[in-house]
Amino acid sequence: MTRLHLTESDPAPSKALFGVAGVWLGAMVPKRWAKRAVTRSTIKRQIFEIGAAFESKLPQAAHLIRLRGAFDRTRYKSATSDDLKAAVRLELQQLFAEAVTP
């Protein structure tokens, strides 16, 4: 999971894409990286749960969290194993902590 970094040279949009203010959070977990639907659902639930904890600290914008690599299926046998959930939570907490730091 990664965070897109915009630099000073990137053109800023002149008009907001959405008319609604607030923090929007989206999750994208492609079949390419999580073959089973139960795994994708588990990861999305973790994204929204951790995201809710950080929502008050995030800037008002639309945030999309996208899974960019697979979790090792030999290490995490079950799609809902506590080990997989802990690994996803740890990575998400690091990602959101980086997102809220100026």
Short mmCIF file of N, CA and C in Angstrom, two decimals:
data_model
loop_
_atom_site.label_atom_id
_atom_site.label_comp_id
_atom_site.label_asym_id
_atom_site.label_seq_id
_atom_site.Cartn_x
_atom_site.Cartn_y
_atom_site.Cartn_z
N MET A 1 0.85 -1.15 0.00
CA MET A 1 0.00 0.00 0.00
C MET A 1 0.90 1.22 0.00
N THR A 2 0.54 2.19 -0.79
CA THR A 2 1.39 3.36 -0.91
C THR A 2 0.58 4.63 -0.83
N ARG A 3 1.31 5.72 -0.71
CA ARG A 3 0.70 7.04 -0.68
C ARG A 3 1.32 7.84 -1.80
N LEU A 4 0.52 8.53 -2.58
CA LEU A 4 1.00 9.35 -3.68
C LEU A 4 1.50 10.67 -3.12
N HIS A 5 2.73 11.02 -3.45
CA HIS A 5 3.31 12.28 -3.01
C HIS A 5 3.29 13.27 -4.16
N LEU A 6 2.67 14.41 -3.96
CA LEU A 6 2.69 15.47 -4.96
C LEU A 6 3.81 16.44 -4.63
N THR A 7 4.52 16.86 -5.63
CA THR A 7 5.61 17.79 -5.41
C THR A 7 5.17 19.21 -5.75
N GLU A 8 6.03 20.16 -5.44
CA GLU A 8 5.74 21.57 -5.71
C GLU A 8 5.52 21.81 -7.20
N SER A 9 6.19 21.04 -8.06
CA SER A 9 6.10 21.26 -9.50
C SER A 9 4.81 20.69 -10.10
N ASP A 10 4.12 19.82 -9.34
CA ASP A 10 2.88 19.25 -9.85
C ASP A 10 1.81 20.33 -9.90
N PRO A 11 1.09 20.40 -11.01
CA PRO A 11 0.05 21.42 -11.11
C PRO A 11 -1.10 21.13 -10.15
N ALA A 12 -1.46 22.11 -9.38
CA ALA A 12 -2.59 21.96 -8.46
C ALA A 12 -3.88 22.20 -9.23
N PRO A 13 -4.92 21.43 -8.94
CA PRO A 13 -6.18 21.65 -9.65
C PRO A 13 -6.76 23.01 -9.28
N SER A 14 -7.30 23.68 -10.28
CA SER A 14 -7.84 25.01 -10.04
C SER A 14 -9.22 24.96 -9.39
N LYS A 15 -9.89 23.84 -9.53
CA LYS A 15 -11.22 23.69 -8.97
C LYS A 15 -11.33 22.30 -8.34
N ALA A 16 -11.96 22.22 -7.21
CA ALA A 16 -12.13 20.93 -6.53
C ALA A 16 -12.99 19.99 -7.38
N LEU A 17 -12.70 18.73 -7.29
CA LEU A 17 -13.46 17.74 -8.05
C LEU A 17 -14.83 17.48 -7.44
N PHE A 18 -14.95 17.65 -6.12
CA PHE A 18 -16.19 17.36 -5.42
C PHE A 18 -16.75 18.62 -4.79
N GLY A 19 -18.06 18.71 -4.76
CA GLY A 19 -18.71 19.85 -4.13
C GLY A 19 -18.92 19.67 -2.64
N VAL A 20 -18.69 18.48 -2.13
CA VAL A 20 -18.93 18.19 -0.73
C VAL A 20 -17.61 18.30 0.04
N ALA A 21 -17.62 19.06 1.11
CA ALA A 21 -16.43 19.18 1.95
C ALA A 21 -16.34 17.99 2.90
N GLY A 22 -15.16 17.73 3.36
CA GLY A 22 -14.98 16.65 4.32
C GLY A 22 -13.92 15.67 3.85
N VAL A 23 -13.77 14.62 4.61
CA VAL A 23 -12.80 13.58 4.30
C VAL A 23 -13.53 12.41 3.67
N TRP A 24 -13.10 12.03 2.48
CA TRP A 24 -13.65 10.87 1.80
C TRP A 24 -12.57 9.81 1.78
N LEU A 25 -12.94 8.58 2.02
CA LEU A 25 -11.98 7.49 2.04
C LEU A 25 -12.47 6.37 1.13
N GLY A 26 -11.62 5.95 0.21
CA GLY A 26 -11.94 4.86 -0.70
C GLY A 26 -10.92 3.75 -0.58
N ALA A 27 -11.32 2.54 -0.92
CA ALA A 27 -10.42 1.39 -0.85
C ALA A 27 -10.49 0.64 -2.18
N MET A 28 -9.31 0.28 -2.67
CA MET A 28 -9.22 -0.46 -3.92
C MET A 28 -8.31 -1.67 -3.70
N VAL A 29 -8.89 -2.85 -3.78
CA VAL A 29 -8.13 -4.09 -3.55
C VAL A 29 -8.36 -4.98 -4.78
N PRO A 30 -7.45 -4.91 -5.77
CA PRO A 30 -7.64 -5.66 -7.01
C PRO A 30 -7.53 -7.18 -6.83
N LYS A 31 -8.23 -7.89 -7.69
CA LYS A 31 -8.17 -9.36 -7.69
C LYS A 31 -6.76 -9.85 -8.01
N ARG A 32 -6.01 -9.04 -8.70
CA ARG A 32 -4.64 -9.43 -9.05
C ARG A 32 -3.80 -9.71 -7.80
N TRP A 33 -4.02 -8.94 -6.74
CA TRP A 33 -3.21 -9.07 -5.53
C TRP A 33 -3.90 -9.86 -4.43
N ALA A 34 -5.21 -9.93 -4.45
CA ALA A 34 -5.96 -10.71 -3.45
C ALA A 34 -7.02 -11.51 -4.21
N LYS A 35 -6.70 -12.74 -4.49
CA LYS A 35 -7.53 -13.57 -5.37
C LYS A 35 -8.92 -13.87 -4.79
N ARG A 36 -8.98 -14.10 -3.50
CA ARG A 36 -10.24 -14.50 -2.88
C ARG A 36 -11.03 -13.29 -2.41
N ALA A 37 -12.34 -13.32 -2.63
CA ALA A 37 -13.20 -12.21 -2.23
C ALA A 37 -13.16 -11.98 -0.73
N VAL A 38 -13.05 -13.05 0.04
CA VAL A 38 -13.02 -12.91 1.49
C VAL A 38 -11.76 -12.15 1.93
N THR A 39 -10.65 -12.36 1.22
CA THR A 39 -9.41 -11.63 1.53
C THR A 39 -9.57 -10.15 1.19
N ARG A 40 -10.14 -9.88 0.02
CA ARG A 40 -10.36 -8.48 -0.38
C ARG A 40 -11.28 -7.76 0.60
N SER A 41 -12.33 -8.44 1.02
CA SER A 41 -13.28 -7.84 1.98
C SER A 41 -12.61 -7.58 3.32
N THR A 42 -11.80 -8.51 3.77
CA THR A 42 -11.11 -8.36 5.05
C THR A 42 -10.16 -7.16 5.01
N ILE A 43 -9.43 -7.03 3.92
CA ILE A 43 -8.50 -5.91 3.78
C ILE A 43 -9.26 -4.59 3.72
N LYS A 44 -10.35 -4.55 2.98
CA LYS A 44 -11.16 -3.32 2.90
C LYS A 44 -11.72 -2.94 4.26
N ARG A 45 -12.19 -3.91 5.01
CA ARG A 45 -12.71 -3.62 6.36
C ARG A 45 -11.63 -3.00 7.24
N GLN A 46 -10.41 -3.53 7.12
CA GLN A 46 -9.29 -2.99 7.90
C GLN A 46 -8.99 -1.56 7.46
N ILE A 47 -9.03 -1.29 6.16
CA ILE A 47 -8.78 0.06 5.64
C ILE A 47 -9.78 1.04 6.23
N PHE A 48 -11.06 0.70 6.19
CA PHE A 48 -12.08 1.62 6.68
C PHE A 48 -12.03 1.77 8.20
N GLU A 49 -11.70 0.71 8.90
CA GLU A 49 -11.61 0.77 10.36
C GLU A 49 -10.45 1.67 10.80
N ILE A 50 -9.28 1.47 10.23
CA ILE A 50 -8.12 2.30 10.58
C ILE A 50 -8.33 3.72 10.07
N GLY A 51 -8.92 3.85 8.90
CA GLY A 51 -9.19 5.18 8.34
C GLY A 51 -10.12 6.00 9.22
N ALA A 52 -11.10 5.34 9.83
CA ALA A 52 -12.03 6.05 10.72
C ALA A 52 -11.30 6.60 11.94
N ALA A 53 -10.30 5.87 12.41
CA ALA A 53 -9.53 6.33 13.57
C ALA A 53 -8.70 7.57 13.23
N PHE A 54 -8.26 7.68 11.98
CA PHE A 54 -7.42 8.80 11.55
C PHE A 54 -8.22 9.91 10.86
N GLU A 55 -9.51 9.73 10.68
CA GLU A 55 -10.32 10.65 9.89
C GLU A 55 -10.23 12.10 10.37
N SER A 56 -10.25 12.31 11.66
CA SER A 56 -10.22 13.68 12.18
C SER A 56 -8.88 14.37 11.94
N LYS A 57 -7.82 13.59 11.71
CA LYS A 57 -6.49 14.15 11.50
C LYS A 57 -6.15 14.33 10.03
N LEU A 58 -6.92 13.71 9.13
CA LEU A 58 -6.63 13.80 7.70
C LEU A 58 -7.10 15.12 7.13
N PRO A 59 -6.41 15.63 6.11
CA PRO A 59 -6.88 16.85 5.46
C PRO A 59 -8.18 16.58 4.71
N GLN A 60 -8.99 17.62 4.55
CA GLN A 60 -10.25 17.46 3.84
C GLN A 60 -9.97 17.25 2.36
N ALA A 61 -10.16 16.01 1.94
CA ALA A 61 -9.91 15.62 0.55
C ALA A 61 -10.44 14.21 0.36
N ALA A 62 -10.35 13.73 -0.86
CA ALA A 62 -10.69 12.35 -1.17
C ALA A 62 -9.40 11.55 -1.10
N HIS A 63 -9.37 10.51 -0.29
CA HIS A 63 -8.20 9.68 -0.11
C HIS A 63 -8.52 8.28 -0.62
N LEU A 64 -7.63 7.73 -1.45
CA LEU A 64 -7.82 6.38 -1.98
C LEU A 64 -6.66 5.52 -1.53
N ILE A 65 -6.98 4.42 -0.88
CA ILE A 65 -5.98 3.45 -0.45
C ILE A 65 -6.06 2.28 -1.43
N ARG A 66 -4.93 1.97 -2.06
CA ARG A 66 -4.91 0.92 -3.08
C ARG A 66 -3.85 -0.12 -2.73
N LEU A 67 -4.24 -1.36 -2.74
CA LEU A 67 -3.30 -2.46 -2.51
C LEU A 67 -2.43 -2.60 -3.76
N ARG A 68 -1.11 -2.53 -3.58
CA ARG A 68 -0.20 -2.57 -4.72
C ARG A 68 0.69 -3.80 -4.74
N GLY A 69 0.44 -4.73 -3.88
CA GLY A 69 1.22 -5.96 -3.86
C GLY A 69 0.48 -7.02 -3.07
N ALA A 70 0.82 -8.26 -3.35
CA ALA A 70 0.13 -9.37 -2.70
C ALA A 70 0.73 -9.66 -1.32
N PHE A 71 -0.10 -10.17 -0.45
CA PHE A 71 0.37 -10.73 0.81
C PHE A 71 0.68 -12.19 0.55
N ASP A 72 1.74 -12.70 1.10
CA ASP A 72 2.19 -14.07 0.86
C ASP A 72 1.15 -15.08 1.32
N ARG A 73 0.59 -15.81 0.37
CA ARG A 73 -0.47 -16.77 0.70
C ARG A 73 0.06 -17.96 1.48
N THR A 74 1.34 -18.27 1.37
CA THR A 74 1.88 -19.38 2.15
C THR A 74 2.04 -19.01 3.61
N ARG A 75 2.26 -17.72 3.86
CA ARG A 75 2.41 -17.24 5.24
C ARG A 75 1.05 -17.05 5.92
N TYR A 76 0.07 -16.57 5.15
CA TYR A 76 -1.27 -16.30 5.68
C TYR A 76 -2.22 -17.31 5.04
N LYS A 77 -2.36 -18.46 5.63
CA LYS A 77 -3.18 -19.54 5.07
C LYS A 77 -4.66 -19.15 4.97
N SER A 78 -5.17 -18.51 6.01
CA SER A 78 -6.57 -18.15 6.04
C SER A 78 -6.74 -16.68 5.65
N ALA A 79 -7.79 -16.41 4.90
CA ALA A 79 -8.06 -15.04 4.47
C ALA A 79 -8.46 -14.14 5.63
N THR A 80 -8.92 -14.73 6.71
CA THR A 80 -9.34 -13.93 7.86
C THR A 80 -8.47 -14.23 9.08
N SER A 81 -7.25 -14.68 8.84
CA SER A 81 -6.38 -15.02 9.97
C SER A 81 -5.98 -13.77 10.75
N ASP A 82 -5.74 -13.96 12.02
CA ASP A 82 -5.32 -12.84 12.87
C ASP A 82 -3.97 -12.29 12.43
N ASP A 83 -3.10 -13.16 11.90
CA ASP A 83 -1.79 -12.71 11.43
C ASP A 83 -1.93 -11.77 10.23
N LEU A 84 -2.82 -12.11 9.29
CA LEU A 84 -3.04 -11.25 8.13
C LEU A 84 -3.63 -9.91 8.56
N LYS A 85 -4.61 -9.96 9.44
CA LYS A 85 -5.22 -8.72 9.92
C LYS A 85 -4.20 -7.83 10.62
N ALA A 86 -3.33 -8.43 11.42
CA ALA A 86 -2.31 -7.66 12.12
C ALA A 86 -1.32 -7.04 11.14
N ALA A 87 -0.93 -7.78 10.11
CA ALA A 87 0.00 -7.25 9.11
C ALA A 87 -0.62 -6.09 8.35
N VAL A 88 -1.89 -6.24 7.97
CA VAL A 88 -2.59 -5.17 7.25
C VAL A 88 -2.74 -3.95 8.15
N ARG A 89 -3.12 -4.15 9.39
CA ARG A 89 -3.29 -3.04 10.34
C ARG A 89 -1.99 -2.27 10.54
N LEU A 90 -0.89 -2.99 10.71
CA LEU A 90 0.40 -2.35 10.92
C LEU A 90 0.78 -1.48 9.73
N GLU A 91 0.61 -2.03 8.53
CA GLU A 91 0.95 -1.28 7.34
C GLU A 91 0.04 -0.06 7.16
N LEU A 92 -1.24 -0.23 7.45
CA LEU A 92 -2.18 0.89 7.34
C LEU A 92 -1.89 1.98 8.37
N GLN A 93 -1.58 1.59 9.59
CA GLN A 93 -1.27 2.58 10.62
C GLN A 93 -0.04 3.40 10.23
N GLN A 94 0.96 2.75 9.64
CA GLN A 94 2.14 3.47 9.18
C GLN A 94 1.78 4.42 8.04
N LEU A 95 0.95 3.96 7.12
CA LEU A 95 0.54 4.77 5.98
C LEU A 95 -0.26 5.99 6.42
N PHE A 96 -1.24 5.80 7.31
CA PHE A 96 -2.04 6.91 7.77
C PHE A 96 -1.23 7.88 8.65
N ALA A 97 -0.32 7.34 9.44
CA ALA A 97 0.54 8.22 10.25
C ALA A 97 1.37 9.11 9.35
N GLU A 98 1.84 8.57 8.25
CA GLU A 98 2.62 9.36 7.29
C GLU A 98 1.72 10.41 6.61
N ALA A 99 0.47 10.05 6.37
CA ALA A 99 -0.45 10.95 5.70
C ALA A 99 -0.84 12.16 6.56
N VAL A 100 -0.87 11.98 7.87
CA VAL A 100 -1.29 13.09 8.74
C VAL A 100 -0.13 13.97 9.18
N THR A 101 1.11 13.53 9.00
CA THR A 101 2.24 14.37 9.37
C THR A 101 2.50 15.39 8.28
N PRO A 102 2.71 16.65 8.67
CA PRO A 102 2.90 17.70 7.66
C PRO A 102 4.21 17.60 6.92
#
